[in-house]
Amino acid sequence: MSTLYALLFIAATITLVVGVGMKIRQYYKTPAPLKIATTPAPTTPSGVVLRIFREVVFFESLFKGSKWTWIFSWMFHFALLLVILRHFRYFIDPVWLPIQLIQPFGMYAGFAMVIGLGGLLARRILVDRVRYISAPSDYLMLILLLLIALSGLMMTFVVHTDIVAVKDFFNNLFTFGWGPLPMDFLLLLHIGLVIVLMIIFPFSKLLHAPGIFFSPSRNQVDNPREQRHLAPWAEALEKQDKPGN
Amino acid sequence: MAKAEFGVPELTQYVEVPAIKEGAMAHLKPFVVNNPDHNTDLGFPGELIDDWQTKAVEKLGDLCSRYRSLRVYLDSCVKCGSCTDKCHYFLGTADPKNMPVGRQDLLRKVYRRYFTLAGKYFPKLVGAEDLTRETLDEWYSYYHQCSQCRRCSVFCPYGIDTAEISMAAREILDSIGYGQKYCNEIIAKVHKVGNNLGLPGPAIANTLEGLEEDVWDDAEVHVRFPLDVEGAEVLLVTPSADFFAEPHVDGLIGYGKVFHEAGVSWTLSTTASEAGNFGMFIGSYENMRRVALRVRKAALELKVKRIVFGECGHAWRVAYAFLNTLAGPFDFLDPNYPVPQHICEFTWDEMQKGTLEFDKSENDDKVLTFHDSCNVARATRMGDLPGGQFEIPRNVIKAVCNHYVDMHHETIGERTFCCGGGGGLLTDDLMELRVKGALPRMTALKNAMDEYGVTHMAAICAICKSQFTKTLPYYGMDMDQIVSVHQLVSNAIVLNRKTPPPEWAEEEDEEDE
Ligand code: SF4
Ligand code: SF4
């Protein structure tokens, strides 16, 4: 069982890294042939960095669009960030100071995650418009994340697992050695679901994470009158029938 | 009130977000191209091809590889719902496929089926579907119920712009010979004649002469409306509706008076007698480029130094955001001015230079408000600062009117509501959609009328003006309440530059004697 988990974890990591890497490469290579920034838009590159920063950190547009969704999803995403950072202590030794410092917050962030996800799920079920646009995968994604959060919380606060052994398991994994994983149901469930999440990441709507950085309506500088913006495929047209050339 | 064969929504204090009504607008679709030439002139098959399914999927793949926007937008939507209540067509019709994400999903479900791993192996799970005839018809119907106004993109956490999706879908439809009559017929006319209305050069010349006579009769000043004058300083490219429709033409008179008072020579062009570029509506880069190149050609032939665009919304988007890319570089023009400029930028510059004098009291019979046209607001800029597209037209209005108030802040600026007729939908076969889609703007206007005594709404878009002229009466208001910004300028401008009387005026005088 430990070996199976070790192999799966490696496979999942590769899928995640390669899959997302390939998607990023694809986005990067696909030309954006016209300036389509949603205006008012920044007129300088540094302005664009700031705009994306506000989107990524504060979910600015979502805030404009729907306060409830904003509250729940912001809560979820930032709790998730804290929780992930907190988990570093299971993988690195010695544990960096900042990671040590956030431990207490990280432990309770799990609850914020659950509240956020619960709110999003409730909205999906209760608001007729959101229900209409939801596919089974949209519900399953929330349920998957909820189960990960709940199984993690259970281990933190109710039935503890042998965390030292878990840390050994992962440290072994990084040196490609096999160590035993404690055979606790909650732990296996928790890690198993995380593996699932990692595998589906590059094939699902979780691509919104890299997507936001590539969204032309958000990442373009508003300077079309100053600079031409020719895509490589459009350059071929330039040679045809252009007056004055 | 105008007669309607459909229920006109009632105006209430607020536009309530309706409960969804599936299929509410499924019956509506614009006429399909019926003259194959109107497809083939644009480089598309004359009618629906036999292997449309394969070809449509191929085209979708092709577009995904050429447009980052499309690819990223189709992948990134998390179905958060933030955009669901933002589209005027959803608010007016309650059809869930008129929610921006509902509209996107019509294409997304096919994208997922053919281009994603999850959709290939677990279609039910992720809502992926084969491209069927039913879906194709739904594309035709609902991608022609989007005015490409970009309001949804403001509220989407990833900036997903349904306009981009609609353009792609229309390009796919065109590529298999399933084009929309209204748009394609017009583009064919532009390619052939030079403007959307198919007005030939002599007709334009006639109209312009008429305008000179009108101004002369009115003010005894010979304000010129020149056509094809080589060596003029400015080439003015304006929507062809400005040549005859009300209230557009009053705007054109306003431009002419501004040029006259500013002492800047200008000209219109018969071959570039249209600012609008419907190539954008059908998502066709090639057609958009072809239409844009006419402007370059006219500028070169007439040896002008500047290009100025008249009041038009989607046109200003293509002009501001795409013209330089499609038809530039414009290094043969005067580098001291941006290319192109908006007529509001031109007028505002002159106002600041102090070359224009106004008698604001000429507009004292009106209390004005301003409708931000969707594409000007969310796809362009005026002046050097972000948001200039909101400031500058308002500055111009306030410089010529004493009474101005804004409508509710959630219905203007970047959040402005489309008039309901943009994006290639300004056709009688879509009247039901146009009337229902106008609901949010009509509501905001009515509120401003009741609260502040607003009498008129100014706009800087030919589509908005035509659309409101038609829809205002459906809501119990008057069609004359929509005015051009430069119509207000025209009313208030003091014509100080006296001119010798034109020859025809002398002749007339002689005849009179
Ligand atoms: S672009 Fe405008 S019309 Fe189209 S879906 Fe978005 S809000 Fe609606
Ligand atoms: S706001 Fe954007 S991410 Fe949310 S449902 Fe609409 S298109 Fe999808």
CSV table of N, CA and C and ligand atoms in Angstrom, one decimal, chain B residues 83 86-90 98-101 103-104 145-153 160-164 166 378 418 425, ligand 1:
chain,number,residue,atom,x,y,z
B,83,CYS,N,-21.0,36.4,-13.7
B,83,CYS,CA,-21.5,37.1,-14.9
B,83,CYS,C,-23.0,36.9,-15.2
B,86,LYS,N,-25.5,39.9,-15.5
B,86,LYS,CA,-24.9,41.1,-16.0
B,86,LYS,C,-25.3,41.5,-17.4
B,87,CYS,N,-25.9,40.5,-18.1
B,87,CYS,CA,-26.2,40.8,-19.5
B,87,CYS,C,-27.6,41.4,-19.7
B,88,HIS,N,-27.7,42.5,-20.4
B,88,HIS,CA,-29.0,43.1,-20.6
B,88,HIS,C,-30.0,42.2,-21.3
B,89,TYR,N,-29.5,41.3,-22.1
B,89,TYR,CA,-30.4,40.4,-22.8
B,89,TYR,C,-30.9,39.4,-21.8
B,90,PHE,N,-30.1,38.9,-20.9
B,90,PHE,CA,-30.7,38.1,-19.9
B,90,PHE,C,-31.7,38.8,-19.0
B,98,ASN,N,-29.0,33.3,-22.5
B,98,ASN,CA,-28.6,34.7,-22.6
B,98,ASN,C,-27.8,35.2,-21.4
B,99,MET,N,-27.5,34.3,-20.4
B,99,MET,CA,-26.5,34.6,-19.4
B,99,MET,C,-25.2,34.5,-20.1
B,100,PRO,N,-24.2,35.4,-19.9
B,100,PRO,CA,-23.0,35.2,-20.6
B,100,PRO,C,-22.4,33.8,-20.5
B,101,VAL,N,-22.3,33.2,-19.4
B,101,VAL,CA,-21.7,31.9,-19.3
B,101,VAL,C,-22.6,30.9,-20.0
B,103,ARG,N,-24.3,31.4,-22.6
B,103,ARG,CA,-24.0,31.6,-24.0
B,103,ARG,C,-22.6,31.0,-24.4
B,104,GLN,N,-21.6,31.2,-23.5
B,104,GLN,CA,-20.3,30.6,-23.8
B,104,GLN,C,-20.4,29.1,-23.8
B,145,GLN,N,-27.7,36.8,-30.3
B,145,GLN,CA,-28.4,37.5,-29.3
B,145,GLN,C,-27.4,38.1,-28.3
B,146,CYS,N,-26.2,38.4,-28.8
B,146,CYS,CA,-25.1,39.0,-28.0
B,146,CYS,C,-24.6,40.2,-28.8
B,147,SER,N,-24.6,41.3,-28.1
B,147,SER,CA,-24.2,42.6,-28.8
B,147,SER,C,-22.7,42.8,-28.7
B,148,GLN,N,-22.0,41.9,-28.1
B,148,GLN,CA,-20.5,42.0,-28.0
B,148,GLN,C,-20.2,43.3,-27.2
B,149,CYS,N,-20.9,43.5,-26.2
B,149,CYS,CA,-20.8,44.7,-25.4
B,149,CYS,C,-19.8,44.7,-24.3
B,150,ARG,N,-19.3,43.5,-24.0
B,150,ARG,CA,-18.2,43.2,-23.0
B,150,ARG,C,-18.6,43.6,-21.5
B,151,ARG,N,-19.9,43.7,-21.3
B,151,ARG,CA,-20.2,44.0,-19.9
B,151,ARG,C,-19.9,42.9,-19.0
B,152,CYS,N,-20.1,41.6,-19.5
B,152,CYS,CA,-19.8,40.5,-18.7
B,152,CYS,C,-18.3,40.4,-18.4
B,153,SER,N,-17.4,40.9,-19.2
B,153,SER,CA,-16.0,40.7,-19.0
B,153,SER,C,-15.5,41.6,-17.8
B,160,ILE,N,-13.1,36.9,-18.7
B,160,ILE,CA,-13.7,36.2,-19.9
B,160,ILE,C,-14.7,37.1,-20.6
B,161,ASP,N,-14.4,37.3,-21.9
B,161,ASP,CA,-15.2,38.2,-22.7
B,161,ASP,C,-16.1,37.5,-23.6
B,162,THR,N,-17.3,37.4,-23.4
B,162,THR,CA,-18.2,36.6,-24.2
B,162,THR,C,-18.3,37.2,-25.6
B,163,ALA,N,-17.9,38.4,-25.8
B,163,ALA,CA,-17.9,39.0,-27.1
B,163,ALA,C,-16.9,38.2,-28.0
B,164,GLU,N,-15.7,37.8,-27.4
B,164,GLU,CA,-14.7,37.1,-28.2
B,164,GLU,C,-15.3,35.7,-28.6
B,166,SER,N,-18.5,35.0,-29.0
B,166,SER,CA,-19.5,35.2,-30.0
B,166,SER,C,-18.9,35.4,-31.4
B,378,ARG,N,-15.8,50.2,-22.8
B,378,ARG,CA,-15.1,49.0,-22.4
B,378,ARG,C,-14.0,48.5,-23.3
B,418,CYS,N,-25.4,48.2,-22.6
B,418,CYS,CA,-25.6,48.3,-24.1
B,418,CYS,C,-27.0,48.8,-24.4
B,425,LEU,N,-26.9,43.4,-34.5
B,425,LEU,CA,-28.2,43.0,-34.2
B,425,LEU,C,-29.3,44.1,-34.6
C,1,SF4,S1,-20.9,40.7,-24.4
C,1,SF4,FE1,-22.7,41.9,-23.7
C,1,SF4,S2,-24.4,41.0,-24.9
C,1,SF4,FE2,-22.7,39.5,-25.0
C,1,SF4,S3,-23.0,38.1,-23.3
C,1,SF4,FE3,-21.7,39.7,-22.5
C,1,SF4,S4,-23.1,41.2,-21.6
C,1,SF4,FE4,-24.3,39.9,-22.9
